[in-house]
Tab-separated table of C-alpha atoms in Angstrom:
chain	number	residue	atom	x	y	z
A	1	UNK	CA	0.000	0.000	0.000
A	2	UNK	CA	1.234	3.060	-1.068
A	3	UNK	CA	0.095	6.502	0.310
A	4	UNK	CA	-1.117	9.724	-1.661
A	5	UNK	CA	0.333	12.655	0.416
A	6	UNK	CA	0.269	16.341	0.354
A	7	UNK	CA	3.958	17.255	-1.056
A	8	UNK	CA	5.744	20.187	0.746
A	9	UNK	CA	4.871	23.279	-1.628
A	10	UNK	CA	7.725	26.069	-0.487
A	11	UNK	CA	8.268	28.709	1.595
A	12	UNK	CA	5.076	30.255	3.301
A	13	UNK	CA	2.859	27.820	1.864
A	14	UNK	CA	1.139	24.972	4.332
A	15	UNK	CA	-2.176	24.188	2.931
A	16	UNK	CA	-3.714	23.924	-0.808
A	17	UNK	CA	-7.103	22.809	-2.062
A	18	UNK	CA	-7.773	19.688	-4.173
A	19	UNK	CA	-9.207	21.588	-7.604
A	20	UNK	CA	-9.685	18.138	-9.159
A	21	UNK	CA	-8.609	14.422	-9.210
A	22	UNK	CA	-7.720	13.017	-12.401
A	23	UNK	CA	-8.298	9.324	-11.353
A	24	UNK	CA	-11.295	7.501	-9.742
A	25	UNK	CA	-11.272	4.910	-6.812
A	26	UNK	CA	-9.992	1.354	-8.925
A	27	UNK	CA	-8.390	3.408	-11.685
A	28	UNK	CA	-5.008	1.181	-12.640
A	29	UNK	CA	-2.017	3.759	-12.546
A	30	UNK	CA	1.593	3.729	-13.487
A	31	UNK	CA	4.471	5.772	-11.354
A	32	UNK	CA	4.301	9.236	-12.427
A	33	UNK	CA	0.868	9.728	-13.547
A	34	UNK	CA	-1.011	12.898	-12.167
A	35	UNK	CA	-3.518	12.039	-9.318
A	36	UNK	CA	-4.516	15.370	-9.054
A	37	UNK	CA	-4.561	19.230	-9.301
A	38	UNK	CA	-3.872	20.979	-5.851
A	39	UNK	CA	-4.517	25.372	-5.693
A	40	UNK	CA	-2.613	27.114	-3.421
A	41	UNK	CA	-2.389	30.893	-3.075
A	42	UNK	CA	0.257	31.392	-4.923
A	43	UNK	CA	0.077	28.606	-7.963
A	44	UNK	CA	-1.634	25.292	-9.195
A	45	UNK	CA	0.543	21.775	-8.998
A	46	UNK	CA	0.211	18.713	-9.923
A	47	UNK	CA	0.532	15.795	-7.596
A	48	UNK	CA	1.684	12.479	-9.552
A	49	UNK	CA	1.917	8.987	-8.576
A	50	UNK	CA	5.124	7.749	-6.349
A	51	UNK	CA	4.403	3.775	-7.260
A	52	UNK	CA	2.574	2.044	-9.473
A	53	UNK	CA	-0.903	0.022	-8.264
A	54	UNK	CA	-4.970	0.559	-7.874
A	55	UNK	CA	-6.418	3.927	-6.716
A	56	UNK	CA	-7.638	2.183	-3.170
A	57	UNK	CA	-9.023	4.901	-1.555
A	58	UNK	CA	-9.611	9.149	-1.600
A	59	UNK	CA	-10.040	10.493	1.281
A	60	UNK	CA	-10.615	13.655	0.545
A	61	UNK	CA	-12.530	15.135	-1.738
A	62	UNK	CA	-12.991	18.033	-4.534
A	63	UNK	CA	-12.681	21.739	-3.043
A	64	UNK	CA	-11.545	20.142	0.693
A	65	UNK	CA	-9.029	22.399	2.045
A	66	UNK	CA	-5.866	20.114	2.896
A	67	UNK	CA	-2.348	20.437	4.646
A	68	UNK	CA	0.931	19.985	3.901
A	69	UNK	CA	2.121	16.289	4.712
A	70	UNK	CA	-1.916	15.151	4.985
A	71	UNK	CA	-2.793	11.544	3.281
A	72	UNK	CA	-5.536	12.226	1.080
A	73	UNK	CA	-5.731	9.020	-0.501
A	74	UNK	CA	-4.005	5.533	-0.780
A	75	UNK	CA	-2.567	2.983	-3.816
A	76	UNK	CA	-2.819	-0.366	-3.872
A	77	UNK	CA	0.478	-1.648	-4.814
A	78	UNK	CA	2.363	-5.136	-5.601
A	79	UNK	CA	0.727	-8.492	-5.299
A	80	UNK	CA	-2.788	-7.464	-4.196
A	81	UNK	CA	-3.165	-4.390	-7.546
A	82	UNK	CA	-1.922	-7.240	-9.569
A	83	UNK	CA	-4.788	-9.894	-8.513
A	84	UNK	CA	-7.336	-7.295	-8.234
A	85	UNK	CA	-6.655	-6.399	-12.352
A	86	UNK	CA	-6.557	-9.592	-13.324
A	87	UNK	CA	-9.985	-10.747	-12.098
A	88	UNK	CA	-11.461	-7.560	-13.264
A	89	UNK	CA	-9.997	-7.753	-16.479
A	90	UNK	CA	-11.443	-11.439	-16.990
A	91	UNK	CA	-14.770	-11.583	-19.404
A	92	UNK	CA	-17.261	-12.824	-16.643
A	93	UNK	CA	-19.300	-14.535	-19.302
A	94	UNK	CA	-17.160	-17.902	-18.873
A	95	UNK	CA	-16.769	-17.903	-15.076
A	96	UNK	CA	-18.922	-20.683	-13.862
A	97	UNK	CA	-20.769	-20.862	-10.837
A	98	UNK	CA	-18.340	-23.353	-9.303
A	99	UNK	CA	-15.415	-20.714	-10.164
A	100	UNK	CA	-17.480	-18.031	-8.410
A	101	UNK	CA	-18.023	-19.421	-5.398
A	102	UNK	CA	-14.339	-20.707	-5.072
A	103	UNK	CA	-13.432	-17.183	-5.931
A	104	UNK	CA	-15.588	-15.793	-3.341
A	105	UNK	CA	-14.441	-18.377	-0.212
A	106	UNK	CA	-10.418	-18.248	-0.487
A	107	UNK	CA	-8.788	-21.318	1.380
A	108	UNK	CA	-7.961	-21.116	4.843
A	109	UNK	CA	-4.242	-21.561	3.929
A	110	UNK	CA	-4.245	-18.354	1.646
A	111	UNK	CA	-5.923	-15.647	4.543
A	112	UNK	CA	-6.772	-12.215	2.446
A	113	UNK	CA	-7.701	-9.203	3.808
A	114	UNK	CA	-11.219	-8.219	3.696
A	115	UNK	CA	-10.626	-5.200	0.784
A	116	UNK	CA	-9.056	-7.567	-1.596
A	117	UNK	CA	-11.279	-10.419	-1.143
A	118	UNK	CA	-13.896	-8.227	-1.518
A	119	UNK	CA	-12.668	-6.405	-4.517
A	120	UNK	CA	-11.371	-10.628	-6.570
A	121	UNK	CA	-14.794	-11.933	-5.752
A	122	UNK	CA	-17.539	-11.057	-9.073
A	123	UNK	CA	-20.667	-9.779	-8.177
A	124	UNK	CA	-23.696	-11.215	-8.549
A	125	UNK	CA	-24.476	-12.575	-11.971
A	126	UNK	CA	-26.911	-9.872	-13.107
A	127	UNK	CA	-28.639	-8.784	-16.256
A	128	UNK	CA	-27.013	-6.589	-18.418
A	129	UNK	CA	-23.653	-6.889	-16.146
A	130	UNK	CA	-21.834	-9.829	-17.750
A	131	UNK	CA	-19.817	-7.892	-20.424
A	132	UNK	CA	-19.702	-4.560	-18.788
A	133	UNK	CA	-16.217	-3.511	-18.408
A	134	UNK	CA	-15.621	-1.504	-14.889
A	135	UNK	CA	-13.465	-0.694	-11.917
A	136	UNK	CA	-13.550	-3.020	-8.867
A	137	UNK	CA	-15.040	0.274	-7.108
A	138	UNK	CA	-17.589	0.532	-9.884
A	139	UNK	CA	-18.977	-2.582	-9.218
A	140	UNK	CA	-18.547	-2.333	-5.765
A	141	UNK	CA	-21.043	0.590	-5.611
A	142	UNK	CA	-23.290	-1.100	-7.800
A	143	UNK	CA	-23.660	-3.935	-5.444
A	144	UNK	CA	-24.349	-1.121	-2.647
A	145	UNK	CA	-26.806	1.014	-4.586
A	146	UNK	CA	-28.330	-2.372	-6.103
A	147	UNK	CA	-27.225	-0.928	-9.595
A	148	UNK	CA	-27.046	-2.412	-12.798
A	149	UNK	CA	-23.966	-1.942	-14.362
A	150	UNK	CA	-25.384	-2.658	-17.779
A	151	UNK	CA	-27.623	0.112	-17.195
A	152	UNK	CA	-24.939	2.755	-16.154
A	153	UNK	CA	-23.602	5.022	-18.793
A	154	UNK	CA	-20.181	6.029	-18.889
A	155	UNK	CA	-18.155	8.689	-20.151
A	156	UNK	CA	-15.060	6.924	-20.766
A	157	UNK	CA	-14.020	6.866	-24.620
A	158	UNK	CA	-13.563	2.491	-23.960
A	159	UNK	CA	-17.062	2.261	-21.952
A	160	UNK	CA	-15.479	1.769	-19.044
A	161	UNK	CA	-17.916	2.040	-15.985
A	162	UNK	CA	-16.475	3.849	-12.669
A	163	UNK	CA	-17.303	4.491	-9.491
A	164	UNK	CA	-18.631	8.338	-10.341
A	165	UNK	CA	-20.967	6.964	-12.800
A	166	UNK	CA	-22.335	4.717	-10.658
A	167	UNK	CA	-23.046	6.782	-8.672
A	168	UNK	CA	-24.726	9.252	-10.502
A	169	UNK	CA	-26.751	7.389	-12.072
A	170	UNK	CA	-27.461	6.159	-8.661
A	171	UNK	CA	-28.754	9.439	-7.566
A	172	UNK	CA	-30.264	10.634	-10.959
A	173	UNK	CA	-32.118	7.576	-11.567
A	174	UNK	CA	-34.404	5.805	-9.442
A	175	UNK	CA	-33.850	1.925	-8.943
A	176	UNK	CA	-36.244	-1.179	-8.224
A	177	UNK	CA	-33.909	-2.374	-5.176
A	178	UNK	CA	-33.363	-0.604	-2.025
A	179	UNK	CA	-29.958	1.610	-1.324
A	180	UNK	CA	-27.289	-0.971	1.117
A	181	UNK	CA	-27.671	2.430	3.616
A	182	UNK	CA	-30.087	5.203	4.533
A	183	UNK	CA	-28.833	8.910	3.133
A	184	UNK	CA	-28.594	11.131	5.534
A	185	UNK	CA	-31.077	13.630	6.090
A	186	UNK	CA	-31.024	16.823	3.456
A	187	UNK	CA	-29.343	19.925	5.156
A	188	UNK	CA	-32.342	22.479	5.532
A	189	UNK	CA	-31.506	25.388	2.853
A	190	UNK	CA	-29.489	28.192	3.965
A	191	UNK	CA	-32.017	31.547	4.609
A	192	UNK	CA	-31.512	34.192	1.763
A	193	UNK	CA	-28.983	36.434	2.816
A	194	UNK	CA	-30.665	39.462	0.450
A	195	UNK	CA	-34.101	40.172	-1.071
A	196	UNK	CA	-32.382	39.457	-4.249
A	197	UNK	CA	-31.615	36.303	-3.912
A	198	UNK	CA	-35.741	35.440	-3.716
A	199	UNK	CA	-36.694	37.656	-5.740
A	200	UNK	CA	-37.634	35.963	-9.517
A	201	UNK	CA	-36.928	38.878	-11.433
A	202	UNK	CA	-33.910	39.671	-9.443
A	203	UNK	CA	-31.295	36.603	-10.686
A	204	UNK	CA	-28.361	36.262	-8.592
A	205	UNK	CA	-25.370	33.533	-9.177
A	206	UNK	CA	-23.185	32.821	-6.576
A	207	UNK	CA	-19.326	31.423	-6.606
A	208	UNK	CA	-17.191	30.189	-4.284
A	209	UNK	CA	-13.846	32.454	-4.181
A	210	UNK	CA	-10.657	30.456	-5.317
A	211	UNK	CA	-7.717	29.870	-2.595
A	212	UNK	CA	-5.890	32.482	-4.793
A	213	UNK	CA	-8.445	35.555	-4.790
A	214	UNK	CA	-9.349	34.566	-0.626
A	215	UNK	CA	-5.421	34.780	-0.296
A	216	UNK	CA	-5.264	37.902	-2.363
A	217	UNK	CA	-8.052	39.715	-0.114
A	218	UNK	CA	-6.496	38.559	2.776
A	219	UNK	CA	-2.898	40.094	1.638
A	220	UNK	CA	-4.256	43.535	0.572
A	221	UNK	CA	-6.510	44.078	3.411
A	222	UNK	CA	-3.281	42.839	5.466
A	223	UNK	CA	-0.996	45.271	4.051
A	224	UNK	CA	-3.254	48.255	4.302
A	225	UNK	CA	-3.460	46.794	8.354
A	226	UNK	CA	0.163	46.983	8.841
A	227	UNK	CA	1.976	49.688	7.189
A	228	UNK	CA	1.548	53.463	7.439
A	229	UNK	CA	0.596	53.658	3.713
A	230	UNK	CA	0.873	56.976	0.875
A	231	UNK	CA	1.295	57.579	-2.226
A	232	UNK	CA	2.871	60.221	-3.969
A	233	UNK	CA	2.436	61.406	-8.007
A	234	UNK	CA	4.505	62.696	-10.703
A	235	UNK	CA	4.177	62.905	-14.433
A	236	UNK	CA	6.426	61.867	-16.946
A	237	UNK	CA	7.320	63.069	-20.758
A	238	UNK	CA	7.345	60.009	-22.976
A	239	UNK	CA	8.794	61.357	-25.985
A	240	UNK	CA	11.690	60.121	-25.030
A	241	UNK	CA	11.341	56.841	-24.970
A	242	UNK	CA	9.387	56.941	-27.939
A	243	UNK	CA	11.668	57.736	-29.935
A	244	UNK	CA	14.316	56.015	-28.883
A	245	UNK	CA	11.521	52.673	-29.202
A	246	UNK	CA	10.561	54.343	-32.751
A	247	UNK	CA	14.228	54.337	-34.110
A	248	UNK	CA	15.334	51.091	-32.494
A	249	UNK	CA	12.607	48.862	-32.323
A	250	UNK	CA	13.175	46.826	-35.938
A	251	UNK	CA	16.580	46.414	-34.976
A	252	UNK	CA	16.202	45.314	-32.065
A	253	UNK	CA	13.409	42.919	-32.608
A	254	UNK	CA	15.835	41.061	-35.927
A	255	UNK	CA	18.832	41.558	-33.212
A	256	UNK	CA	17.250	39.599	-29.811
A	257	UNK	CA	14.330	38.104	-30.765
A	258	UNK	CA	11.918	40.438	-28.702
A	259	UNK	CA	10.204	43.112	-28.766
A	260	UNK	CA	11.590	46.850	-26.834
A	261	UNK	CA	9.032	47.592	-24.370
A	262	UNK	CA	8.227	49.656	-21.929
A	263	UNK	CA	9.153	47.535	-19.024
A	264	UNK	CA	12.563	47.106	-19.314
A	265	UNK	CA	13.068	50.919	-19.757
A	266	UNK	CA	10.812	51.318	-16.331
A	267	UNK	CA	12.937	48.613	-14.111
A	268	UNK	CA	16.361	49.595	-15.316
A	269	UNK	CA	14.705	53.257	-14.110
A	270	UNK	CA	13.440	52.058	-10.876
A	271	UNK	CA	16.848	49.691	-10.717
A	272	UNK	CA	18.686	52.916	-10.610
A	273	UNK	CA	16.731	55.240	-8.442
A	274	UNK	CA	16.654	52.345	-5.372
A	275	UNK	CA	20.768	52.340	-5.705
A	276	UNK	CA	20.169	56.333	-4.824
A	277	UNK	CA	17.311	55.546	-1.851
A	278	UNK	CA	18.018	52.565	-0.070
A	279	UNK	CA	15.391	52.173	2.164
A	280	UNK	CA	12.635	52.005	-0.994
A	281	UNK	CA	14.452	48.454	-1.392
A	282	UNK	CA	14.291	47.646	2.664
A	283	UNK	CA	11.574	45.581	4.890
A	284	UNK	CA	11.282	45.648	8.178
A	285	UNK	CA	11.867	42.459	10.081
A	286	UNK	CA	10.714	43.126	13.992
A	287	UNK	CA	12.601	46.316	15.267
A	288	UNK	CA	15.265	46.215	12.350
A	289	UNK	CA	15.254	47.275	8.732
A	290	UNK	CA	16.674	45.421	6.065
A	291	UNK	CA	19.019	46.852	3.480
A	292	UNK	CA	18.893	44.779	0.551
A	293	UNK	CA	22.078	44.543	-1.662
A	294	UNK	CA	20.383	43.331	-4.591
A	295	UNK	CA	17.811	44.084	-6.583
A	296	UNK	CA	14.795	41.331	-7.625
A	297	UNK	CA	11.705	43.417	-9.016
A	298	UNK	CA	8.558	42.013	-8.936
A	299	UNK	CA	6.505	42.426	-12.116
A	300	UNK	CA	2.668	42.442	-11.915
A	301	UNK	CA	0.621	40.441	-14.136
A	302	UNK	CA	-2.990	39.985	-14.377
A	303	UNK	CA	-3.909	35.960	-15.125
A	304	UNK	CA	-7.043	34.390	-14.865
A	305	UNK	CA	-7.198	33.576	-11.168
A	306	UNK	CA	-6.133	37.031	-9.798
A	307	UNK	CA	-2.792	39.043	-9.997
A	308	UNK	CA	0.341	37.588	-9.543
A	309	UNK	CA	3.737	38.955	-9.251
A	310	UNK	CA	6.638	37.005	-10.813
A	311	UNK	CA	10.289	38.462	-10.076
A	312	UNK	CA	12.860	39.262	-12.240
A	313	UNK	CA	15.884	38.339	-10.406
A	314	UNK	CA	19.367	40.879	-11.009
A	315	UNK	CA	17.693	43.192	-12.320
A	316	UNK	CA	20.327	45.277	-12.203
A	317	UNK	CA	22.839	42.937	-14.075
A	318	UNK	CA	20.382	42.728	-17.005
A	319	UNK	CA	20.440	44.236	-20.394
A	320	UNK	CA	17.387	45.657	-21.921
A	321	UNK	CA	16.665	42.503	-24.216
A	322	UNK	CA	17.265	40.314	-21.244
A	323	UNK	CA	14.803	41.859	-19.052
A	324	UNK	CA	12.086	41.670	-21.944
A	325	UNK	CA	12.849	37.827	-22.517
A	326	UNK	CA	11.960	37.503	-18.776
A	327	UNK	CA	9.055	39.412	-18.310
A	328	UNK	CA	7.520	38.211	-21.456
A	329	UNK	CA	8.639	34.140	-20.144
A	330	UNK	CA	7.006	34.608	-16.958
A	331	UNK	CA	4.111	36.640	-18.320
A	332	UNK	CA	3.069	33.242	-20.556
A	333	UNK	CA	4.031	31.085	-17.612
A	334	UNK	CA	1.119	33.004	-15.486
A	335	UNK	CA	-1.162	33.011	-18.511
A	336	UNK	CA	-0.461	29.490	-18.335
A	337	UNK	CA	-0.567	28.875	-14.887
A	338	UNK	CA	2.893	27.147	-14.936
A	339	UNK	CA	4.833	29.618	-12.716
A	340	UNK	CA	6.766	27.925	-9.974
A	341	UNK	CA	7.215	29.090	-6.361
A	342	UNK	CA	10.436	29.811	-6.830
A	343	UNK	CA	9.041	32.446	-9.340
A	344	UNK	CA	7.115	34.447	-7.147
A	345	UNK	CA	9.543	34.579	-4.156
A	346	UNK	CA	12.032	36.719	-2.610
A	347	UNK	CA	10.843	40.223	-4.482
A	348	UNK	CA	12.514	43.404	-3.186
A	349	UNK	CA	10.293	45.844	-5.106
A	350	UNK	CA	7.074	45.823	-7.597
A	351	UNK	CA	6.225	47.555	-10.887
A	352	UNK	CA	2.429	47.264	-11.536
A	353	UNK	CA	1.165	48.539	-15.017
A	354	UNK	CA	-2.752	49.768	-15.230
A	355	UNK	CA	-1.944	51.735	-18.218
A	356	UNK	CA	-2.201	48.376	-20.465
A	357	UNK	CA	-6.032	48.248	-19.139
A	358	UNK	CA	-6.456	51.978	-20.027
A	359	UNK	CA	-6.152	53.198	-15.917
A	360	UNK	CA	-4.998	56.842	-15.987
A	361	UNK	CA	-4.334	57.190	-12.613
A	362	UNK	CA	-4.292	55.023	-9.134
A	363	UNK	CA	-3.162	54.353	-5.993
A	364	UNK	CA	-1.119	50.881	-6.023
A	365	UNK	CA	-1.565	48.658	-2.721
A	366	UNK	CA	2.305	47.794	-1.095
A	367	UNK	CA	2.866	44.132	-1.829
A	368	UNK	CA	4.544	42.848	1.618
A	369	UNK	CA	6.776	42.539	3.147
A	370	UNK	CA	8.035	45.271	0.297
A	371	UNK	CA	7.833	48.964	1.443
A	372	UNK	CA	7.493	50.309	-2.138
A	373	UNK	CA	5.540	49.583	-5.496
A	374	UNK	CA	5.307	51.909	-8.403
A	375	UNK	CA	2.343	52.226	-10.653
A	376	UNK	CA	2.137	52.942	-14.613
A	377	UNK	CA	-0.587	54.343	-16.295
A	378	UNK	CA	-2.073	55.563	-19.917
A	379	UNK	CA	-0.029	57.204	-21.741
A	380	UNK	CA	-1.791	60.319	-23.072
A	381	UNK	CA	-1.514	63.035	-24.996
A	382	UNK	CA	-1.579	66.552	-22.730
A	383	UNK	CA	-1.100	70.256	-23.784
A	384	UNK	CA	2.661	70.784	-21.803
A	385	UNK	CA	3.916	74.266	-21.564
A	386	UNK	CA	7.647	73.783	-23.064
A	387	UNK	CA	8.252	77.088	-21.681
A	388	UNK	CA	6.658	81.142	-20.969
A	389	UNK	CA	6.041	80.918	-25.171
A	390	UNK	CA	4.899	77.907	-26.248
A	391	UNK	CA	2.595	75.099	-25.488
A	392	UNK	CA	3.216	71.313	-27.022
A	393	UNK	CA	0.963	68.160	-27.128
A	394	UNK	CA	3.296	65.692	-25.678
A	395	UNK	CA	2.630	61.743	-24.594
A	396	UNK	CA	2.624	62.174	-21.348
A	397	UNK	CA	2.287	59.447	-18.101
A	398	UNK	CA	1.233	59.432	-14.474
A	399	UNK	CA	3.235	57.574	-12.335
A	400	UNK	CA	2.291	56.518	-8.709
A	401	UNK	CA	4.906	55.777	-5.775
A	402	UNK	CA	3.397	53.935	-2.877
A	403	UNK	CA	5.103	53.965	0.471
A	404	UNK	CA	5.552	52.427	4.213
A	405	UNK	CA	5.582	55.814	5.989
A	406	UNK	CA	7.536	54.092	8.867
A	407	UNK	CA	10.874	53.618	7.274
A	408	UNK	CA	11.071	55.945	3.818
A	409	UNK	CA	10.186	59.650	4.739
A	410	UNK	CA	8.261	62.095	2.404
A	411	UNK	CA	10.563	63.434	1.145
A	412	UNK	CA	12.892	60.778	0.367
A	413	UNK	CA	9.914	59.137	-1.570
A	414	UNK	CA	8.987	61.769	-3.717
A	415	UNK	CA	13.207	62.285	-4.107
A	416	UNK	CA	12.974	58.814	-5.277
A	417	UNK	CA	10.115	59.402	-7.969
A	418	UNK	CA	11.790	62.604	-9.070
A	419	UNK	CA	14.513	59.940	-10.096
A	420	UNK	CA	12.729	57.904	-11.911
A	421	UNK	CA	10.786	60.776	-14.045
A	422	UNK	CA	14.473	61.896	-14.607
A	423	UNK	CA	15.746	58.883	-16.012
A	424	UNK	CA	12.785	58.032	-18.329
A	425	UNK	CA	12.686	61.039	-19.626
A	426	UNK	CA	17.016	60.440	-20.090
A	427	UNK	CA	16.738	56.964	-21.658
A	428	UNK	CA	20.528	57.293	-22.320
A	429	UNK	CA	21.334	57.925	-18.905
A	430	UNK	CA	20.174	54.412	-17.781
A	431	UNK	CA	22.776	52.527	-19.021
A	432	UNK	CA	25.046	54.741	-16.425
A	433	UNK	CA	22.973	54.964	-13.738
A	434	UNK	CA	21.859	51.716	-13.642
């Protein structure tokens, strides 16, 4: 017997939820195989198979919250998988009635354990059963529910009959033999908790939050709990950088393989302006604050299940093309829902970008233990007085600095986004001063 346990996920993470099980109880499976899909707050895994065997048992189910290290389900491994497959496998059209009955009382010199002898012996010869191909736990819970497996249909491409379909039909069909046990009692329904939700005309659909948007709430409201929290503004002149991406964009494209963005032009900027303020790259750990030497920016991206923040590690020992390959790699990956842990750790400091969903200005939420995230936004075209004589339309962008109050000052903060409007709007100085 093999056990199906919860595998140790990384840092911070203890608990996941099962989002789905790929296998059914008496699905045969070979080492390796997925089990089953578990969502924690930070990404979706796959659990596989450590041996080779019968799915015995689950023990937990679909959407059950469950902990690192737990046993959620057992294989049946080695001698006992082996027998069980065999019998199941044989056509039970040329078993005789002699060969079930010695299949159903082992000898006294060969003691089995009730689950196996249970799962060898055939059930009773019924109609429509004898060439219905199923699980051991299939017919099993056919036995139980007085089911005939003839009568089941199943979803498998083969016609295999499992447990699930028995038991659906179970439920969904009513039977001329009485259920092995009494259901429990229905749970009375839960009192409306608005006029709404009784109201005809009035339609309401409800959802259960994923792990990852609970964990998300839970982190926001958290950091707006625990840190003396502003924000301070600036503007910056694009034309710049638009140029610069205007003349060198072909070239760069045929020359790396990817496309100039805006992104790299914004980290090397940021990269640059926390080598001039410190503390915009600290935490605080207790009563101490943390000077980090290096410089791991977290990137925000928006995927299907909520926002995540992948990190682009050494920033500051990247080129432009190599920062662009790695936000663009782990932008697919969360599209994909294939980041890693080790993807989403360790940041230092965030870049968030509401200007690719048309946001012209906001207030970005400190992503902790961090003490600093900066926010992009539309760029726009705005009448800019070039100086006491003339006026120009120029693409212009907000940009957003938000702060822990308790270790970067005022000052120092809006020091630190007058640096990064200064080197944007300098694209040459940021391979100097970064």
């Amino acid at each position: 017997m093999s056990d199906i346990k919860v595998p140790e996920m990384g840092e911070s993470v203890t608990e996941g939820t099962i989002l789905r099980w790929t296998v059914a109880e008496g699905d045969a499976v070979q080492q390796g195989d997925v089990l089953l899909e578990l969502e924690t707050d930070k990404v979706n895994l796959e659990v596989s198979a450590e041996s080779s065997g019968l799915i015995e048992t689950r023990m937990r189910q679909e959407g059950d919250t469950v902990q690192v290290g737990e046993v959620i389900g057992r294989i049946r491994t080695g001698d006992a998988a082996s027998s069980t497959t065999g019998t199941a496998s044989a056509p039970k059209g040329e078993e005789s009635p002699a060969a079930a009955a010695e299949a159903s009382s082992p000898p006294a010199s060969l003691p089995e354990s009730p689950k196996v002898a249970e799962a060898v012996s055939p059930p009773p010869a019924e109609s429509g059963d004898a060439g219905t191909k199923a699980s051991p736990a299939a017919r099993k819970l056919a036995r139980e529910r007085g089911v005939e497996l003839g009568s089941v249909p199943s979803a498998d491409p083969i016609g295999r009959v499992y447990s699930g379909d028995v038991k659906s039909f179970a439920e969904g069909a009513p039977t001329s033999q009485p259920q092995a046990a009494p259901q429990p009692p229905a749970a009375p329904p839960k009192a409306p908790k608005a006029p709404s939700a009784i109201d005809p005309l009035k339609p309401v659909e409800r959802q259960r939050m994923s792990r990852r948007r609970q964990t998300i709430a839970t982190r926001l409201v958290e950091a707006q709990h625990n840190a003396a929290m502003l924000t301070t503004f600036n503007e910056v002149d694009m034309t710049a950088i638009l140029d610069v991406r205007k003349r060198r964009k072909d070239n760069f494209k045929q020359k790396f393989d990817v496309n100039l963005g805006f992104m790299s032009f914004f980290t090397k900027a940021v990269v640059g302006a926390l080598k001039a303020f410190p503390a915009v790259n600290a935490e605080i750990d207790g009563d101490e604050i943390v000077y980090k030497k290096f410089y791991d920016i977290g990137i925000a991206v928006s995927a299907k299940e909520g926002l995540v923040v992948p990190v682009v590690r050494d920033a500051d020992r990247l080129g432009f093309a190599e920062i662009e390959k790695s936000i663009a790699g782990l932008a697919t990956k969360a599209r994909d829902n294939q980041l890693a842990l080790s993807d989403l750790q360790g940041g230092t400091f965030t870049i968030t970008n509401g200007g690719v969903f048309g946001s012209l200005l906001s207030t970005p939420i400190l992503n902790a233990p961090q003490v600093g995230i900066l926010g992009m936004h539309k760029i726009q075209l705005r009448p800019v007085a070039i100086d006491a004589e003339r006026m120009e339309n120029r693409p212009m962008m907000y940009i957003a600095l938000s702060y822990d109050h308790r270790i970067i000052d005022g000052s120092e903060a809006v020091r630190f986004l007058v640096k990064v409007k200064e080197l944007l709007e300098d694209p040459e100085s940021l391979l100097i001063e970064s």
